[in-house]
Short mmCIF file of C-alpha atoms in Angstrom, two decimals:
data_model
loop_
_atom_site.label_atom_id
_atom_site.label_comp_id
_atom_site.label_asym_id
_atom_site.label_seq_id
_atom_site.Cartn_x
_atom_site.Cartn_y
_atom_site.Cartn_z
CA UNK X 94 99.50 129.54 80.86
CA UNK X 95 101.84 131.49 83.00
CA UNK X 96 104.94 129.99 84.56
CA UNK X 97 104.30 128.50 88.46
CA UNK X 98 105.63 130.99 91.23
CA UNK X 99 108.02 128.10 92.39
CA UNK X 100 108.61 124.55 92.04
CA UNK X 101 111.25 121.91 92.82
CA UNK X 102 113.29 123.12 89.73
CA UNK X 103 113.55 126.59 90.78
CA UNK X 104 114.45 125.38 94.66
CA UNK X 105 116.88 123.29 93.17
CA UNK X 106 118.79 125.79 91.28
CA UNK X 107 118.90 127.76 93.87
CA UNK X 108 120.70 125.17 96.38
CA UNK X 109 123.30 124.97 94.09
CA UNK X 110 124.19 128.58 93.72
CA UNK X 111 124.53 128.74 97.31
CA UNK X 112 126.72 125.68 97.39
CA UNK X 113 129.24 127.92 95.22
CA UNK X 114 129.74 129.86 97.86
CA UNK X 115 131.26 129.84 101.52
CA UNK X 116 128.24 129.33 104.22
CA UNK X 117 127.07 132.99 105.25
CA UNK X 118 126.67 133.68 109.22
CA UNK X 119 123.77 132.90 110.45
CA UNK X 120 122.20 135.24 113.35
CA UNK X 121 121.70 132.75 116.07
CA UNK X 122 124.13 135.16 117.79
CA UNK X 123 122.52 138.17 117.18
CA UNK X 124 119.49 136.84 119.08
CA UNK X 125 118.59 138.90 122.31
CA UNK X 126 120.25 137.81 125.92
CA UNK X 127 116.42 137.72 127.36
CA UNK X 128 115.68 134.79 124.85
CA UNK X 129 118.27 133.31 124.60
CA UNK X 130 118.54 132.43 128.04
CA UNK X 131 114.80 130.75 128.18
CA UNK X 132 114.43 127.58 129.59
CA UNK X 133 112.23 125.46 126.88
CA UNK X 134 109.42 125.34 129.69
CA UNK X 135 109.59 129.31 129.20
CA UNK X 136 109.83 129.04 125.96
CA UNK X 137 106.97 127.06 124.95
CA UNK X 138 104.86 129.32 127.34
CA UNK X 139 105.03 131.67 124.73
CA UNK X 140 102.30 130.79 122.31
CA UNK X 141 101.28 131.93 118.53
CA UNK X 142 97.53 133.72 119.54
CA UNK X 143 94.48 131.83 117.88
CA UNK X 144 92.52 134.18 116.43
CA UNK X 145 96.09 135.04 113.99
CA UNK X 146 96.60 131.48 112.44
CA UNK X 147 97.23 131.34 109.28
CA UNK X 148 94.17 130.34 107.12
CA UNK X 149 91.59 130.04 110.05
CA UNK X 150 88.93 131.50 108.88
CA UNK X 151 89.10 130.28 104.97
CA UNK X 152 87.33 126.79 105.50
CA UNK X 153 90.70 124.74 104.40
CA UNK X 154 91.97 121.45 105.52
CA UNK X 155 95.06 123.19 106.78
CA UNK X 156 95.92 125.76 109.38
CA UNK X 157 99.73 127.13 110.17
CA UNK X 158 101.20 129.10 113.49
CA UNK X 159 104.38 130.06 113.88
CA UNK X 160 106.97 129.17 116.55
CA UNK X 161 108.80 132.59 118.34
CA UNK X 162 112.83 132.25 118.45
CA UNK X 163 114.21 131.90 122.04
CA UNK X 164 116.11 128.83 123.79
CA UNK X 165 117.55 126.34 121.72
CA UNK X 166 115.74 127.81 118.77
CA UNK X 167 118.11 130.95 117.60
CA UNK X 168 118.43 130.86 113.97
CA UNK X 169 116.05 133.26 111.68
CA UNK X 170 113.61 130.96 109.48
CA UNK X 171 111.79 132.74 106.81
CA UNK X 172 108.58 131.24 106.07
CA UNK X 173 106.79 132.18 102.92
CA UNK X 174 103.15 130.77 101.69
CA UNK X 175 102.97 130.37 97.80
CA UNK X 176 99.51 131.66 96.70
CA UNK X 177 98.37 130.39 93.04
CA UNK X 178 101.15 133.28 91.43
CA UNK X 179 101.75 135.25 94.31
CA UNK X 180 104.28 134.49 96.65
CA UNK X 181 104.30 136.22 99.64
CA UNK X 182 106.68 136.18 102.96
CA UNK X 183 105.06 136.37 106.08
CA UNK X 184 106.12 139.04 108.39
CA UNK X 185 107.00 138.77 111.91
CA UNK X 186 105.32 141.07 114.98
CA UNK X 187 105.31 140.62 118.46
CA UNK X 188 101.52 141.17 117.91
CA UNK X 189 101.18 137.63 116.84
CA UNK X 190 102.10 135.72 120.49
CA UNK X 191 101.03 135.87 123.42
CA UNK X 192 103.11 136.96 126.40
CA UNK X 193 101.22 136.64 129.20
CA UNK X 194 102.73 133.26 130.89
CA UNK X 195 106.18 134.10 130.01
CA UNK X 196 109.06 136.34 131.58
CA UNK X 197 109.05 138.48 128.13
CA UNK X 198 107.90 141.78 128.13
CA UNK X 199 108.39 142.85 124.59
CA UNK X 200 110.54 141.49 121.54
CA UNK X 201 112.11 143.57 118.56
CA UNK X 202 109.59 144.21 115.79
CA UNK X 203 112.01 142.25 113.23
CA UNK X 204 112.29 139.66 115.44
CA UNK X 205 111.59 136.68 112.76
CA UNK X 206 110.53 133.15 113.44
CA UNK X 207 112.02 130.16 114.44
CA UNK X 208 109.61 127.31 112.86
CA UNK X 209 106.09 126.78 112.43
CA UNK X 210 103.33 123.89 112.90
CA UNK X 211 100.83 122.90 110.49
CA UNK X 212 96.96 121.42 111.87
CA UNK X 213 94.64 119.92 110.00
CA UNK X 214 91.16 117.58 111.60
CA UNK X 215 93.09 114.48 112.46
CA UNK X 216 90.89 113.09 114.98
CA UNK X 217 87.70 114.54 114.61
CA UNK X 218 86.05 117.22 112.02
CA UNK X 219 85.19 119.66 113.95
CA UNK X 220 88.77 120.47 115.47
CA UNK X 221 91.76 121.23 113.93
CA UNK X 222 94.78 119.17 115.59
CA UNK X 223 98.69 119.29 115.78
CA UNK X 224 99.35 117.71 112.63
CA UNK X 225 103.29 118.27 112.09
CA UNK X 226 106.02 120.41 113.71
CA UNK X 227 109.17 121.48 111.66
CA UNK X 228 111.50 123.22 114.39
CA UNK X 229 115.15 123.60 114.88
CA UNK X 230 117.65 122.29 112.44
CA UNK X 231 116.50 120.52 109.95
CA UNK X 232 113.97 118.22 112.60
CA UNK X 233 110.31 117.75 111.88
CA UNK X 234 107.78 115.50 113.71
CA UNK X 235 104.64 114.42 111.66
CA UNK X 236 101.51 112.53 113.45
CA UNK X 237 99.07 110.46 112.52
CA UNK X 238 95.09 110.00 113.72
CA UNK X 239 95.51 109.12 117.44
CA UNK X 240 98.56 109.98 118.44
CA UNK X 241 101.14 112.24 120.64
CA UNK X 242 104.46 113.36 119.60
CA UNK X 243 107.11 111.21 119.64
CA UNK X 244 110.61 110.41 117.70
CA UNK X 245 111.74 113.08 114.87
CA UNK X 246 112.89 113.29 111.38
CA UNK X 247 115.52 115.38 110.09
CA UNK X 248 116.46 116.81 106.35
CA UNK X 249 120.03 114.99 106.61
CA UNK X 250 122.59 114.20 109.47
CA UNK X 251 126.31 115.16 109.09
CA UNK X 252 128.86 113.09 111.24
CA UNK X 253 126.26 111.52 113.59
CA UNK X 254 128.11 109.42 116.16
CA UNK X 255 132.13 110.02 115.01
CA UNK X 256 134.47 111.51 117.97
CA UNK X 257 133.63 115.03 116.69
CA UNK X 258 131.22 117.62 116.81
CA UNK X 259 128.53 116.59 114.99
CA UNK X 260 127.25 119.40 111.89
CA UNK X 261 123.59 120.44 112.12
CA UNK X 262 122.25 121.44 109.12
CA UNK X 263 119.08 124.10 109.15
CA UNK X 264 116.43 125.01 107.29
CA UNK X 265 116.65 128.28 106.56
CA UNK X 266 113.47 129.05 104.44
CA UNK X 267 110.12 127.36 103.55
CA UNK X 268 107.82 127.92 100.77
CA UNK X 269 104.29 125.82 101.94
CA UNK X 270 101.91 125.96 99.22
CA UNK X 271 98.10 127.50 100.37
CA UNK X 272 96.13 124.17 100.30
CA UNK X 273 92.58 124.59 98.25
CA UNK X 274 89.40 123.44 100.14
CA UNK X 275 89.27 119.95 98.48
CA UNK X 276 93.17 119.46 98.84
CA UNK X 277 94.31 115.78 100.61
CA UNK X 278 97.92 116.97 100.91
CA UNK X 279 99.55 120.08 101.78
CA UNK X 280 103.33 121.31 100.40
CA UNK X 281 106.15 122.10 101.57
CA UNK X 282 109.57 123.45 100.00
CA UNK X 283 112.60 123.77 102.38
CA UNK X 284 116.02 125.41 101.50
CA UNK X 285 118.49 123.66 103.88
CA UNK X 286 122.11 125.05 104.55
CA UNK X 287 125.02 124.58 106.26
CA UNK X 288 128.98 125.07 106.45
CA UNK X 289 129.04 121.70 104.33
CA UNK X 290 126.36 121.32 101.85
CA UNK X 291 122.95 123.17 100.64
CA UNK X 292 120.16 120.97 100.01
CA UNK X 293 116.94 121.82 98.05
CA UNK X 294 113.41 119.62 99.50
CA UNK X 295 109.72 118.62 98.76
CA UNK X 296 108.07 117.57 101.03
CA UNK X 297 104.19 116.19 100.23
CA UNK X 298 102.43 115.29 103.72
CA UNK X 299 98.42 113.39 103.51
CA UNK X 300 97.00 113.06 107.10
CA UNK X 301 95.09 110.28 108.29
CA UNK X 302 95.18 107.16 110.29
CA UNK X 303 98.27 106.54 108.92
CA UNK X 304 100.06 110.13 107.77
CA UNK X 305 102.47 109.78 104.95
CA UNK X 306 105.20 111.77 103.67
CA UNK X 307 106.84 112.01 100.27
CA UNK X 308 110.51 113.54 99.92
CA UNK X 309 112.66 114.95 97.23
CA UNK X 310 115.91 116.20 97.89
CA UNK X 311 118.81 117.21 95.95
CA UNK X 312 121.86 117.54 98.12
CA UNK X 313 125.03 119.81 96.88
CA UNK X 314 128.32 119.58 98.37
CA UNK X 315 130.58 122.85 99.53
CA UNK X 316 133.15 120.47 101.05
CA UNK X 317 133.98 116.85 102.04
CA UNK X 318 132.07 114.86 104.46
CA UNK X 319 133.35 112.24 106.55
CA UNK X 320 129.93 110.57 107.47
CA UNK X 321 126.42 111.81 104.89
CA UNK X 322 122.90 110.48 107.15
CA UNK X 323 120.45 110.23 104.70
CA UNK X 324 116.46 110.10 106.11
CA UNK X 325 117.37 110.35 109.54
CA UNK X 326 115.22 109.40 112.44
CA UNK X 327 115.67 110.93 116.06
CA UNK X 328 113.96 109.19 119.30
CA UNK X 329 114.38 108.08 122.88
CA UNK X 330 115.26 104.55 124.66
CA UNK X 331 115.48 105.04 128.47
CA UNK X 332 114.79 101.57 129.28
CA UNK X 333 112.40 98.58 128.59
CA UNK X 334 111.61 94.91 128.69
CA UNK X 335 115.22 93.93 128.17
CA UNK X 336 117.07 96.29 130.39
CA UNK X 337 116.73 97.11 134.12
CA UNK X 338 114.65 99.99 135.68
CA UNK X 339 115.86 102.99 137.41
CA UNK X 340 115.71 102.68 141.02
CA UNK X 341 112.29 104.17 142.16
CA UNK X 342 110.94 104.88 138.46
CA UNK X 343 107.26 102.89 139.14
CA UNK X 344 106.59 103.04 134.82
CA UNK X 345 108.12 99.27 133.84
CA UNK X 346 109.39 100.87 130.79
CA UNK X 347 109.88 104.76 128.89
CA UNK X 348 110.62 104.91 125.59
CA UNK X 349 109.40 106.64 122.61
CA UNK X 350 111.07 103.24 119.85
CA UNK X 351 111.47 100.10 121.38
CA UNK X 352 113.10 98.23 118.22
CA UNK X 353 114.56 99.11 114.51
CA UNK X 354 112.79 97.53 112.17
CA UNK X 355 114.27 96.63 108.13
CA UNK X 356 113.00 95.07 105.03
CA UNK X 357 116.75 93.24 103.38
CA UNK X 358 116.46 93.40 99.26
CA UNK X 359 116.75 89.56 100.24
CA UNK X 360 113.51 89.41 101.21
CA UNK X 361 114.47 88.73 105.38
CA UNK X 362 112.77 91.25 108.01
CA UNK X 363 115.38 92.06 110.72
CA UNK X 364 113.78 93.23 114.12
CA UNK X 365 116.47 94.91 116.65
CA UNK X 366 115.02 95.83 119.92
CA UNK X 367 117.06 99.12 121.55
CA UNK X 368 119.11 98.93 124.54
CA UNK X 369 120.45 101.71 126.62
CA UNK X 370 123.90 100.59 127.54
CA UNK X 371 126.53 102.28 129.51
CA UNK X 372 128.85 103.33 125.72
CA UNK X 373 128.43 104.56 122.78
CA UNK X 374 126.50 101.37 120.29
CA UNK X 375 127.11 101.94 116.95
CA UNK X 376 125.13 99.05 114.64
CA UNK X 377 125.74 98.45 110.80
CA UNK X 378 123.29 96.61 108.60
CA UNK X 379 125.04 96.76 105.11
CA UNK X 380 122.48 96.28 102.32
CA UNK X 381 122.28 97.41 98.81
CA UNK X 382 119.27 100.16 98.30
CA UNK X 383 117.10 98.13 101.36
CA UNK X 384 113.26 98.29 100.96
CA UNK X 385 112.65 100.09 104.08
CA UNK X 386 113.96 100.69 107.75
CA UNK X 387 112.65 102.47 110.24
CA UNK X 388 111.96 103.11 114.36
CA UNK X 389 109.20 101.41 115.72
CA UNK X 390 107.50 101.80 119.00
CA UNK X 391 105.60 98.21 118.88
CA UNK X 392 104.55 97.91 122.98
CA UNK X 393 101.04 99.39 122.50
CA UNK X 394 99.63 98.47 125.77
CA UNK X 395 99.18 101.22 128.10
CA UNK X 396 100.55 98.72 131.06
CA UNK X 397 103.91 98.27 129.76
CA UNK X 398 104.62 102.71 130.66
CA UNK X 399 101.52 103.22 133.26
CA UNK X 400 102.07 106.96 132.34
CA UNK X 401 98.86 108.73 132.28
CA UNK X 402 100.38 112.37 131.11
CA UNK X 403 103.07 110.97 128.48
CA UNK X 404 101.35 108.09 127.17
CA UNK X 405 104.18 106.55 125.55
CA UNK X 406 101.88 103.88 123.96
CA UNK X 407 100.75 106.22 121.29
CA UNK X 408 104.03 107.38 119.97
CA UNK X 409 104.48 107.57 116.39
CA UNK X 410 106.40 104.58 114.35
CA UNK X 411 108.28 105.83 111.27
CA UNK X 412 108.99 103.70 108.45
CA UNK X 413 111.09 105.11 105.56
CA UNK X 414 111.18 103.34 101.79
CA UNK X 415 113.58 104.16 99.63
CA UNK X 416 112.51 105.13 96.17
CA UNK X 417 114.36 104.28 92.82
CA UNK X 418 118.64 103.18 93.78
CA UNK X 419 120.49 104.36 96.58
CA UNK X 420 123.41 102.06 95.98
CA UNK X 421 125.38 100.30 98.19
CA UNK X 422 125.25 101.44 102.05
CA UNK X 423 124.46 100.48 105.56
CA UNK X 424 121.34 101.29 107.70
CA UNK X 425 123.60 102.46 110.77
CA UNK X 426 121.59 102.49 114.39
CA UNK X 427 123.20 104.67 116.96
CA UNK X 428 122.40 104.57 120.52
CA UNK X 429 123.80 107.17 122.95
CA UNK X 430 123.97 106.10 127.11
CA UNK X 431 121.47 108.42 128.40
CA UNK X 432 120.25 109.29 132.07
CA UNK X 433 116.95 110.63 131.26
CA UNK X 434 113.83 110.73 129.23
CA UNK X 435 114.02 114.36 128.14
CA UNK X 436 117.05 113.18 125.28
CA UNK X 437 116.97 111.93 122.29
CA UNK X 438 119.58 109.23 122.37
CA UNK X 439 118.34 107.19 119.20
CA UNK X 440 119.34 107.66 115.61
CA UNK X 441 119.08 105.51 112.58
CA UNK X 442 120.31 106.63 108.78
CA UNK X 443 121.28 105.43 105.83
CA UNK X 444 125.12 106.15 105.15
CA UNK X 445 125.87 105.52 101.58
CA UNK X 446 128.81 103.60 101.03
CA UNK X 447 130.50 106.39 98.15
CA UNK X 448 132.65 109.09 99.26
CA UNK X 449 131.13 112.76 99.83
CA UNK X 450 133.09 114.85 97.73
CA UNK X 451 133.30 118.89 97.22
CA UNK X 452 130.85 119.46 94.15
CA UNK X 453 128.42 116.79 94.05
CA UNK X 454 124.95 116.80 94.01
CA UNK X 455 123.08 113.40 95.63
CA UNK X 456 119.72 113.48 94.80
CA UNK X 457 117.39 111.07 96.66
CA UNK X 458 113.42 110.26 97.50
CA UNK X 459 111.76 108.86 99.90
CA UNK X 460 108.43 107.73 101.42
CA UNK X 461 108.20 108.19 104.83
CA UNK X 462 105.58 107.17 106.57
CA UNK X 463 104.15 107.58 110.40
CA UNK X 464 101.55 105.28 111.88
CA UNK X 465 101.01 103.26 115.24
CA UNK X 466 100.53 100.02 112.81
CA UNK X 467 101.45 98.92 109.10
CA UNK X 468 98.84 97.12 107.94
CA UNK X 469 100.51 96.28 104.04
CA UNK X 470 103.66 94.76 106.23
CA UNK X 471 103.73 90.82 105.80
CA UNK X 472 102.28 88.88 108.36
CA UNK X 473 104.86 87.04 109.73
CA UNK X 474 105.73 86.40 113.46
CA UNK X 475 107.08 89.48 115.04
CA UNK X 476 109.17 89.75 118.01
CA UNK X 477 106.75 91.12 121.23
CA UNK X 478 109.04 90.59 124.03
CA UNK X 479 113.01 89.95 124.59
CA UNK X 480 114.10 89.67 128.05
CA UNK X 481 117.37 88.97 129.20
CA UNK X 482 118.56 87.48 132.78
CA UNK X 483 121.16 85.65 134.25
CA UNK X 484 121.84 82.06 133.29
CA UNK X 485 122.33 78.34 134.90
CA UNK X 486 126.01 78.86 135.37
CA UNK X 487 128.17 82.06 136.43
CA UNK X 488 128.80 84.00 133.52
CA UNK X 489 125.80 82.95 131.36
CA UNK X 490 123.24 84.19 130.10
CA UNK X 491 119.49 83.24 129.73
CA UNK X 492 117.43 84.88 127.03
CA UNK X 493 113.54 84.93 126.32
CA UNK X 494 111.99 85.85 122.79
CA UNK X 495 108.61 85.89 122.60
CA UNK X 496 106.99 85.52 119.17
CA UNK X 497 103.46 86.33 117.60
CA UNK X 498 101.20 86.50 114.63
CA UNK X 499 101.59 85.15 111.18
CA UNK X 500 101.39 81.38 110.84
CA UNK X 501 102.38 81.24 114.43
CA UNK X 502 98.76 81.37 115.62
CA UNK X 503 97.56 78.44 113.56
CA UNK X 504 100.49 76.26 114.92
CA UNK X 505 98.88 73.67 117.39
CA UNK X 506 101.16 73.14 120.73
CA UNK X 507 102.80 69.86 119.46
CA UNK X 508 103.35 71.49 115.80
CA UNK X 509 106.64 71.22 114.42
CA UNK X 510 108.66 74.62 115.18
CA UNK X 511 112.32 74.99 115.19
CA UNK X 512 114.00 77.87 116.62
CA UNK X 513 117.33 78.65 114.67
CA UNK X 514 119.97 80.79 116.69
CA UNK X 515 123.14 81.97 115.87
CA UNK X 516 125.78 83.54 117.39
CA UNK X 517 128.79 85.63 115.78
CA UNK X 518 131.21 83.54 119.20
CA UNK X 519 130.67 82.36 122.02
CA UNK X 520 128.48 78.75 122.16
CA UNK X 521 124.39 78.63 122.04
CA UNK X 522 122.89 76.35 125.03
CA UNK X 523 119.73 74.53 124.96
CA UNK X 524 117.96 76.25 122.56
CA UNK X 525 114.24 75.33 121.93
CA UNK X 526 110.91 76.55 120.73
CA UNK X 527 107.78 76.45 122.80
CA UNK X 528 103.84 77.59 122.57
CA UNK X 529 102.23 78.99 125.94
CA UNK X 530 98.88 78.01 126.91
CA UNK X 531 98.12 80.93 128.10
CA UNK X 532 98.94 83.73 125.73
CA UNK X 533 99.03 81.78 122.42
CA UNK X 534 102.52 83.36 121.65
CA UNK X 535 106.02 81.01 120.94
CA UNK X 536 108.51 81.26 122.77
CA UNK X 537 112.08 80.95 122.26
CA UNK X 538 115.01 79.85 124.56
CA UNK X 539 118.52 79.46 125.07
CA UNK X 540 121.13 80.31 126.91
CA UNK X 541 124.38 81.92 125.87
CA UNK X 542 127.68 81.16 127.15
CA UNK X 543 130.49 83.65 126.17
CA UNK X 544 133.28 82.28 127.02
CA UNK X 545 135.83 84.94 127.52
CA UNK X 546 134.08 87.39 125.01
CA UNK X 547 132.59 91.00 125.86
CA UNK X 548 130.11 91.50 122.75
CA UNK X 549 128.42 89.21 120.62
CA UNK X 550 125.58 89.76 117.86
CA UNK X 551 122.97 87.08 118.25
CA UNK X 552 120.28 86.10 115.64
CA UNK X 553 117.28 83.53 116.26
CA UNK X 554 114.26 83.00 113.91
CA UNK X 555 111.05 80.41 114.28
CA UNK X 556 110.74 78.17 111.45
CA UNK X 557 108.76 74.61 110.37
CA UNK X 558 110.40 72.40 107.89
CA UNK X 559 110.59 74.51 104.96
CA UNK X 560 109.72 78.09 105.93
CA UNK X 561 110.82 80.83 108.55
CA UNK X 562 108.04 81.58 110.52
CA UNK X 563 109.26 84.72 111.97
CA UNK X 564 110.84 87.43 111.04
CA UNK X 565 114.88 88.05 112.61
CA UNK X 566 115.46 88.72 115.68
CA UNK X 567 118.92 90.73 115.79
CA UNK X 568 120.63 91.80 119.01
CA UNK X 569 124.39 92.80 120.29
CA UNK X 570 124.82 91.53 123.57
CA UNK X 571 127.44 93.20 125.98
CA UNK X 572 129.14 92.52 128.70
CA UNK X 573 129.17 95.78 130.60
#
């Protein structure tokens, strides 16, 4: 049987002879003044023609285009398709997009690409849909049945959040295998680069109502880096339940996450709902090799955004589980002040707690996995709602959790419920658990008093005599 074309192996080996040597220049700054200078309305007005994706007319499950470079999108991706023992690079031409809407005339013929996009019949079987997106850096989007584009993933994050310019790593060529006609699952191989490290990855995505990605990477180190992100996750907070609305914004909240979400190797659920504050918010969760984290956008109901056109309610949630040890680390939440709904001001990684040295490799895997619901998670009361207001006294503060599901249903109004809060200072005020008529959900409340403190993490949990009921609630509250 003759050897395969390429595999992980061969990917591999090659990331780590071009960690030997120094980073070569990219060409971002070769690219043309004409698109370099396009707006990204501009830019995405040039589209990859119909009648040339990749595939169409072979009765697959999958379909690729190909994204044009211009904007933010400089760098030269080469995109290859491995073909049972051919593999074959496919070559750019300005005969491939479409012009017509655009202030382009005409592009070099070795132009190159910046990305591509991969459809397959998510919703329905007669039409092939946006299926994933893997464009700029090293960011991809996946979606699942139902759904619009929403947070990000990235291949790794390099100094994310420290008082420096953050390094953006690239992926600077794909191999995607040619799916055959009964194929589930499509491919992917990804050489990623940059002035630090060189990183070899697998990616293996199945569609569906809930789409579901398996990574293998194998990281190689050119030099020392302060801060490693491993399975990043990029999204938007503008404001929500818990924060106060833009003057003359109508929508009661825009966001793309409303709350990290992590499985402890304890066995506790932690549930973190995003702010937007006014500074930088840096959060540590320190766990040894945690079960899962990930960026959930849990408001499903249309009425919490009232946004016809950007339907925030169907944005993606992304749950990431670790496979085999990762060590010791923290699951780090970062969330940059932000203005407007166009930036992504969200990021959560794992940072591993060892020290990234020149010559290492750090090989890791992953399942990540995109869906508007997990239906395998336990069923335990979640947090639905925390609002926060002022309190009885100057200087206080009131605080509403509401909590559903699990047990908490079957818990008559008199039942025996016992909310447990904590607070890292400050002193916790009339705390107590209560069951409205109306909804069916518990609610917890308490007021905080914080003395002469500016920031204090709060936890508070639902319980009966033996049991929690509820998962954590987690949250850093602020004074500014």
């Amino acid at each position: 049987m003759p050897d395969s074309p390429f595999d992980f192996e061969k990917l591999r080996g090659a990331a780590a002879r071009l960690a030997s040597e120094p980073m070569a220049g990219g060409d971002a700054d070769t690219l043309p003044q004409t698109l370099a200078e396009l707006t990204p309305a501009q830019f995405h007005a040039v589209r990859f023609r119909p009648e040339a994706t990749i595939w169409r007319d072979e009765a697959l499950p999958f379909q690729m285009q190909l994204f044009h470079r211009g904007s933010y999108f400089r760098q030269t991706v080469k995109i290859n398709v491995i073909d049972e023992e051919q593999i074959s690079t496919i070559p750019y031409s300005p005969a491939l997009f479409d012009y017509s809407d655009s202030p382009l005339e005409g592009t070099p013929e070795d132009l190159g690409f910046a990305g591509f996009r991969l459809l397959h019949p998510l919703n329905r079987s007669d039409h092939f849909d946006e299926l994933a997106v893997f464009l700029g850096a090293s960011y991809f989007r996946v979606l699942a049945a139902g759904q619009h584009f929403g947070l990000s993933a990235r291949g790794l994050a390099i100094d994310t959040g420290l008082p420096k310019k953050e390094e953006f790593p690239y992926f600077r060529e794909f191999w995607i295998q040619k799916p055959r006609p009964d194929d589930q699952a499509i491919q992917i191989y990804a050489l990623l680069d940059s002035a630090s490290l060189t990183g070899a990855y697998h990616f293996v995505l199945t569609p569906g109502i809930e789409s579901v990605m398996q990574v293998r990477a194998s990281v190689f180190t050119r030099q020392a880096v302060q801060k490693l992100g491993i399975a990043p996750l990029t999204s938007m907070f503008l404001y929500g339940e818990n924060s106060t609305p833009p003057r003359d914004d109508l929508r009661p909240e825009v966001h793309d996450s409303d709350g990290l979400l992590m499985a402890g190797n304890n066995g506790e659920w932690i549930w973190r709902p995003l702010t937007n504050r006014s500074e930088l918010q840096i959060s540590s969760f320190q766990n040894e090799s945690p079960r899962g984290f990930g960026l959930m956008q849990r408001d499903r109901d249309a009425r919490s955004y009232q946004d016809l056109d950007l339907n925030y309610e169907r944005r993606p949630s992304a749950w990431i589980e670790p496979q085999g040890d990762w060590g010791n680390g923290a699951v780090q939440l970062i969330e940059i002040p932000s203005d407007a709904e166009r930036y992504d001001n969200i990021a959560l990684l794992w940072v591993p707690e060892r020290s990234v040295e020149p010559g290492q490799e750090w090989p890791f895997r992953y399942r990540l996995r995109f869906a508007s619901a997990f239906n395998d998670f336990p069923n335990t009361g979640r947090n639905l709602q925390t609002r926060e207001g002022a309190g009885s006294e100057p200087g206080r503060r009131r605080f509403a959790l509401e909590f559903g599901g699990g047990k908490l249903a079957e818990i008559p109004d008199d039942g025996k419920v016992e909310l447990v809060v904590t607070a890292s200072t400050g002193r916790i005020l009339q705390p107590r658990g209560r069951k409205s008529d109306a909804t069916g959900t518990w609610f917890a409340l308490f007021e905080l008093d914080p003395g002469e403190e500016e920031a204090i993490e709060l936890r508070a949990f639902l319980k009966d005599q033996e049991h929690a009921l509820s998962e954590t609630w987690s949250y850093l509250w602020k004074l500014s």
